[in-house]
């Protein structure tokens, strides 16, 4: 075990992400090399070479592949993360989720399988921060 303190996933996201604002609708696949913050809606698949922050009120209809993700909005499709996935209490996912480590807030809804590819099982937690 390392002496490195455990940090919340949100704290590790890059400081200059790509934003898709609330009210913006994208119809088509997305490929993104940096962190993506989604507050609007996407209808298509996503291949992200970094992280995804899907805000409360945002929606994504399609499959998502990312390095790590925080999901607080609605997803209809599969979410696959190479590293970490955090599902917030406000999240609604209709599809399977898969990551090396998975943290699910109490109140989140996942209508699909939760697949953890690492050695730990999925972690359940109570959200204490509002950011």
Backbone as JSON, one array per atom type, in Angstrom:
{
  "sequence": "XXXXXXXXXXXXXXXXXXXXXXXXXXXXXXXXXXXXXXXXXXXXXXXXXXXXXXXXXXXXXXXXXXXXXXXXXXXXXXXXXXXXXXXXXXXXXXXXXXXXXXXXXXXXXXXXXXXXXXXXXXXXXXXXXXX",
  "N": [[0.84, -1.18, 0.0], [0.48, 2.24, -0.74], [1.71, 5.45, 0.45], [0.41, 7.56, -0.59], [-2.11, 9.98, -0.47], [-5.62, 9.35, -0.83], [-7.4, 10.83, -3.36], [-10.22, 12.68, -4.42], [-11.78, 11.93, -7.48], [-12.6, 14.1, -9.08], [-10.78, 16.09, -8.35], [-8.5, 15.47, -9.78], [-8.83, 16.05, -12.45], [-8.06, 17.69, -15.56], [-7.06, 21.17, -15.89], [-7.85, 22.7, -18.05], [-10.32, 22.05, -19.7], [-12.49, 20.86, -22.42], [-15.57, 22.37, -23.01], [-19.03, 21.62, -23.22], [-21.77, 23.37, -23.34], [-24.73, 23.87, -21.26], [-27.86, 23.53, -22.84], [-26.78, 23.18, -25.33], [-26.85, 20.97, -28.06], [-25.59, 18.05, -29.41], [-25.36, 16.05, -32.22], [-24.01, 13.25, -33.13], [-20.89, 11.4, -33.29], [-18.26, 11.78, -30.85], [-14.87, 12.57, -30.55], [-12.29, 13.11, -28.37], [-9.36, 14.56, -27.17], [-8.58, 15.71, -24.74], [-9.8, 16.49, -21.41], [-13.33, 16.4, -21.12], [-16.11, 18.36, -20.41], [-19.43, 18.0, -19.97], [-22.42, 19.66, -20.15], [-24.59, 19.92, -21.65], [-26.31, 18.1, -24.19], [-25.67, 14.96, -25.8], [-25.97, 12.94, -28.63], [-24.82, 10.17, -29.69], [-21.78, 8.23, -30.06], [-18.95, 8.26, -27.79], [-15.47, 8.72, -27.75], [-13.07, 9.19, -25.66], [-9.91, 10.35, -24.92], [-9.07, 11.1, -22.53], [-10.55, 12.42, -19.64], [-14.01, 12.43, -18.56], [-16.52, 14.63, -17.5], [-19.66, 14.53, -16.72], [-22.18, 16.53, -16.21], [-24.79, 17.19, -13.73], [-28.03, 17.22, -15.03], [-27.16, 17.08, -17.62], [-27.11, 15.01, -20.63], [-26.45, 11.91, -22.28], [-26.78, 9.93, -25.04], [-25.69, 7.09, -26.1], [-22.69, 5.08, -26.5], [-19.9, 5.3, -24.29], [-16.43, 5.72, -24.03], [-13.72, 6.24, -21.96], [-10.86, 7.64, -20.2], [-11.17, 8.18, -17.39], [-14.16, 8.92, -15.5], [-16.72, 11.12, -14.29], [-20.0, 10.89, -13.52], [-22.93, 12.6, -13.37], [-25.27, 13.17, -14.54], [-27.63, 11.97, -17.02], [-27.31, 8.88, -18.71], [-27.76, 6.89, -21.52], [-26.69, 4.06, -22.5], [-23.55, 2.26, -22.78], [-20.91, 2.65, -20.43], [-17.5, 2.76, -20.43], [-14.55, 2.81, -18.69], [-11.06, 3.18, -18.57], [-9.71, 3.57, -16.23], [-10.92, 5.05, -13.58], [-14.3, 5.34, -12.39], [-16.82, 7.44, -11.29], [-19.98, 7.63, -9.98], [-22.44, 9.84, -9.45], [-24.94, 10.84, -6.98], [-27.11, 11.99, -8.29], [-27.15, 10.79, -10.75], [-28.37, 8.87, -13.54], [-28.23, 5.9, -15.12], [-28.72, 3.97, -17.92], [-27.66, 1.2, -18.81], [-24.67, -0.82, -19.07], [-21.86, -0.41, -16.86], [-18.34, -0.05, -16.69], [-15.15, -0.26, -15.23], [-11.78, 0.11, -13.92], [-11.79, 0.88, -11.24], [-14.7, 1.56, -9.35], [-16.95, 3.89, -8.05], [-19.93, 4.48, -6.43], [-22.43, 6.69, -5.67], [-24.8, 6.78, -3.02], [-28.15, 6.72, -3.95], [-27.78, 7.01, -6.66], [-28.8, 5.68, -9.83], [-28.4, 2.76, -11.6], [-29.2, 0.97, -14.29], [-28.25, -1.71, -15.24], [-25.33, -3.79, -15.65], [-22.67, -3.66, -13.26], [-19.36, -3.58, -13.72], [-16.3, -4.34, -12.44], [-12.99, -4.06, -13.14], [-10.64, -4.05, -11.75], [-9.0, -4.99, -8.65], [-10.56, -4.43, -6.42], [-13.93, -4.32, -5.1], [-16.95, -2.64, -6.2], [-17.39, 0.57, -4.77], [-19.58, 1.99, -2.43], [-20.9, 5.16, -1.51], [-21.71, 8.09, 0.48], [-22.56, 11.2, -0.75], [-20.89, 14.14, 0.11], [-19.92, 16.57, -0.62], [-20.83, 19.4, -2.6], [-19.89, 20.04, -5.13]],
  "CA": [[0.0, 0.0, 0.0], [1.29, 3.46, -0.83], [1.39, 6.52, 1.38], [-0.25, 8.63, -1.32], [-3.49, 10.16, -0.01], [-6.66, 9.12, -1.82], [-8.0, 12.09, -3.78], [-11.45, 12.56, -5.17], [-11.53, 11.92, -8.91], [-12.79, 15.46, -9.6], [-9.58, 16.88, -8.07], [-7.41, 15.1, -10.68], [-9.13, 16.4, -13.83], [-7.22, 18.78, -16.08], [-7.53, 22.51, -15.61], [-8.32, 23.38, -19.26], [-11.13, 21.08, -20.43], [-13.43, 21.27, -23.45], [-16.92, 22.48, -22.44], [-20.26, 21.63, -24.03], [-22.62, 24.1, -22.4], [-26.16, 23.57, -21.12], [-28.62, 24.04, -23.97], [-26.13, 22.74, -26.57], [-27.17, 19.6, -28.46], [-24.69, 17.52, -30.42], [-25.85, 14.81, -32.82], [-22.87, 12.66, -33.81], [-19.85, 10.86, -32.42], [-17.28, 12.73, -30.34], [-13.53, 12.11, -30.21], [-11.72, 14.23, -27.62], [-8.05, 14.21, -26.61], [-8.47, 16.22, -23.38], [-10.97, 16.35, -20.56], [-14.57, 16.95, -21.64], [-17.17, 18.67, -19.45], [-20.7, 18.05, -20.69], [-23.59, 20.17, -19.44], [-25.67, 19.85, -22.64], [-26.69, 16.73, -24.53], [-25.0, 14.32, -26.93], [-26.59, 11.73, -29.19], [-23.74, 9.56, -30.47], [-20.78, 7.57, -29.22], [-17.82, 9.1, -27.39], [-14.17, 8.11, -27.51], [-12.32, 10.23, -24.98], [-8.57, 9.9, -24.56], [-8.82, 11.62, -21.18], [-11.62, 12.26, -18.66], [-15.34, 12.98, -18.81], [-17.33, 15.11, -16.38], [-21.02, 14.68, -17.23], [-22.82, 17.29, -15.14], [-26.21, 16.99, -13.44], [-28.83, 17.9, -16.04], [-26.64, 16.71, -18.95], [-27.51, 13.67, -21.06], [-25.67, 11.29, -23.35], [-27.38, 8.72, -25.61], [-24.64, 6.44, -26.88], [-21.66, 4.44, -25.7], [-18.81, 6.2, -23.89], [-15.15, 5.15, -23.61], [-12.91, 7.34, -21.43], [-9.83, 7.27, -19.22], [-11.92, 8.19, -16.15], [-15.38, 9.71, -15.67], [-17.66, 11.45, -13.23], [-21.32, 10.96, -14.15], [-23.96, 13.14, -12.49], [-26.47, 13.33, -15.37], [-28.28, 10.77, -17.55], [-26.65, 8.18, -19.81], [-28.4, 5.71, -22.09], [-25.59, 3.43, -23.22], [-22.49, 1.65, -21.99], [-19.79, 3.5, -20.03], [-16.29, 1.98, -20.17], [-13.42, 3.64, -18.3], [-9.83, 2.42, -18.37], [-9.28, 3.74, -14.84], [-11.91, 5.24, -12.51], [-15.64, 5.84, -12.67], [-17.56, 7.9, -10.12], [-21.38, 7.86, -10.33], [-23.01, 10.71, -8.41], [-26.3, 10.52, -6.52], [-28.1, 12.48, -9.26], [-26.96, 10.08, -12.02], [-29.27, 7.81, -14.0], [-27.54, 5.21, -16.21], [-29.41, 2.82, -18.51], [-26.63, 0.46, -19.53], [-23.59, -1.36, -18.24], [-20.71, 0.44, -16.55], [-17.14, -0.86, -16.48], [-13.93, 0.5, -14.94], [-10.85, -0.55, -13.0], [-12.4, 1.12, -9.93], [-16.02, 2.17, -9.48], [-17.53, 4.45, -6.82], [-21.33, 4.8, -6.71], [-23.07, 7.41, -4.56], [-26.14, 6.34, -2.65], [-29.13, 7.5, -4.68], [-27.56, 6.82, -8.1], [-29.53, 4.57, -10.44], [-27.73, 2.1, -12.71], [-30.01, -0.13, -14.81], [-27.31, -2.49, -16.02], [-24.3, -4.45, -14.86], [-21.51, -2.9, -12.79], [-18.22, -4.47, -13.91], [-15.07, -3.78, -11.9], [-11.89, -4.83, -13.71], [-9.54, -4.05, -10.78], [-9.08, -5.98, -7.59], [-11.55, -4.07, -5.4], [-15.32, -4.3, -5.54], [-17.5, -1.29, -6.31], [-17.52, 1.27, -3.49], [-20.77, 2.83, -2.23], [-20.57, 6.27, -0.63], [-22.65, 9.2, 0.62], [-21.97, 12.46, -1.21], [-20.81, 15.16, 1.16], [-19.57, 17.83, -1.26], [-21.81, 19.8, -3.61], [-19.22, 20.58, -6.33]],
  "C": [[0.88, 1.24, 0.0], [0.86, 4.46, 0.23], [0.69, 7.69, 0.71], [-1.68, 8.77, -0.84], [-4.48, 9.91, -1.15], [-7.34, 10.45, -2.1], [-9.29, 11.78, -4.52], [-11.12, 12.7, -6.65], [-11.63, 13.32, -9.5], [-11.53, 16.31, -9.42], [-8.45, 16.6, -9.07], [-7.66, 15.5, -12.13], [-8.33, 17.62, -14.26], [-7.88, 20.14, -15.86], [-8.03, 23.24, -16.85], [-9.11, 22.4, -20.13], [-11.89, 21.71, -21.61], [-14.81, 21.27, -22.82], [-17.97, 22.37, -23.52], [-21.33, 22.14, -23.09], [-24.05, 23.57, -22.36], [-26.9, 24.23, -22.28], [-28.02, 23.66, -25.32], [-26.47, 21.28, -26.82], [-26.24, 19.19, -29.58], [-25.24, 16.19, -30.89], [-24.71, 14.25, -33.66], [-21.84, 12.18, -32.8], [-18.86, 11.95, -32.03], [-15.98, 11.99, -30.06], [-12.84, 13.31, -29.57], [-10.41, 13.78, -26.98], [-7.87, 14.66, -25.16], [-9.74, 15.95, -22.6], [-12.17, 17.04, -21.19], [-15.55, 17.16, -20.5], [-18.44, 18.86, -20.24], [-21.81, 18.53, -19.77], [-24.81, 20.14, -20.36], [-26.06, 18.41, -22.91], [-25.97, 16.26, -25.79], [-25.82, 13.1, -27.32], [-25.58, 11.15, -30.16], [-22.76, 8.92, -29.51], [-19.64, 8.52, -28.9], [-16.58, 8.28, -27.16], [-13.28, 9.21, -26.97], [-10.98, 9.66, -24.54], [-8.16, 10.43, -23.2], [-10.09, 11.39, -20.36], [-12.92, 12.91, -19.12], [-15.95, 13.43, -17.49], [-18.7, 15.42, -16.95], [-21.86, 15.26, -16.09], [-24.27, 16.87, -14.91], [-27.01, 17.8, -14.44], [-28.37, 17.6, -17.46], [-27.13, 15.31, -19.31], [-26.64, 13.21, -22.22], [-26.39, 10.01, -23.76], [-26.35, 8.12, -26.55], [-23.62, 5.84, -25.94], [-20.51, 5.41, -25.47], [-17.59, 5.36, -23.5], [-14.27, 6.32, -23.18], [-11.82, 6.79, -20.51], [-10.48, 7.13, -17.84], [-13.15, 9.06, -16.36], [-16.07, 9.95, -14.35], [-19.0, 11.63, -13.94], [-22.33, 11.43, -13.11], [-25.29, 13.3, -13.23], [-27.01, 11.99, -15.82], [-27.48, 10.2, -18.72], [-27.52, 7.0, -20.22], [-27.35, 5.09, -22.99], [-24.57, 2.89, -22.24], [-21.42, 2.68, -21.67], [-18.62, 2.57, -19.71], [-15.14, 2.95, -19.88], [-12.21, 2.74, -18.08], [-9.39, 2.48, -16.91], [-10.47, 3.83, -13.9], [-13.23, 5.77, -13.04], [-16.31, 6.2, -11.35], [-18.97, 8.25, -10.59], [-22.03, 8.61, -9.18], [-24.45, 10.33, -8.09], [-27.37, 10.94, -7.52], [-28.07, 11.72, -10.58], [-28.03, 9.02, -12.26], [-28.62, 7.18, -15.22], [-28.38, 4.01, -16.63], [-28.41, 2.11, -19.4], [-25.57, -0.02, -18.56], [-22.53, -0.3, -18.0], [-19.53, -0.47, -16.23], [-15.94, 0.05, -16.25], [-13.04, -0.32, -14.01], [-11.31, -0.34, -11.56], [-13.68, 1.92, -10.13], [-16.49, 2.63, -8.11], [-18.93, 4.94, -7.18], [-21.94, 5.46, -5.48], [-24.44, 6.8, -4.28], [-27.14, 7.29, -3.3], [-28.97, 7.39, -6.18], [-28.35, 5.62, -8.59], [-28.72, 4.05, -11.62], [-28.57, 0.9, -13.1], [-29.14, -0.91, -15.78], [-26.3, -3.11, -15.09], [-23.22, -3.45, -14.45], [-20.33, -3.87, -12.83], [-16.96, -3.75, -13.44], [-13.93, -4.66, -12.38], [-10.67, -4.87, -12.79], [-9.79, -5.07, -9.69], [-10.1, -5.67, -6.52], [-12.96, -4.15, -5.97], [-15.78, -2.84, -5.62], [-17.71, -0.71, -4.91], [-18.8, 2.07, -3.49], [-20.4, 3.93, -1.27], [-21.71, 7.26, -0.57], [-21.94, 10.46, 0.15], [-22.02, 13.48, -0.09], [-20.48, 16.53, 0.6], [-20.59, 18.13, -2.35], [-21.15, 20.33, -4.87], [-19.08, 19.58, -7.42]]
}
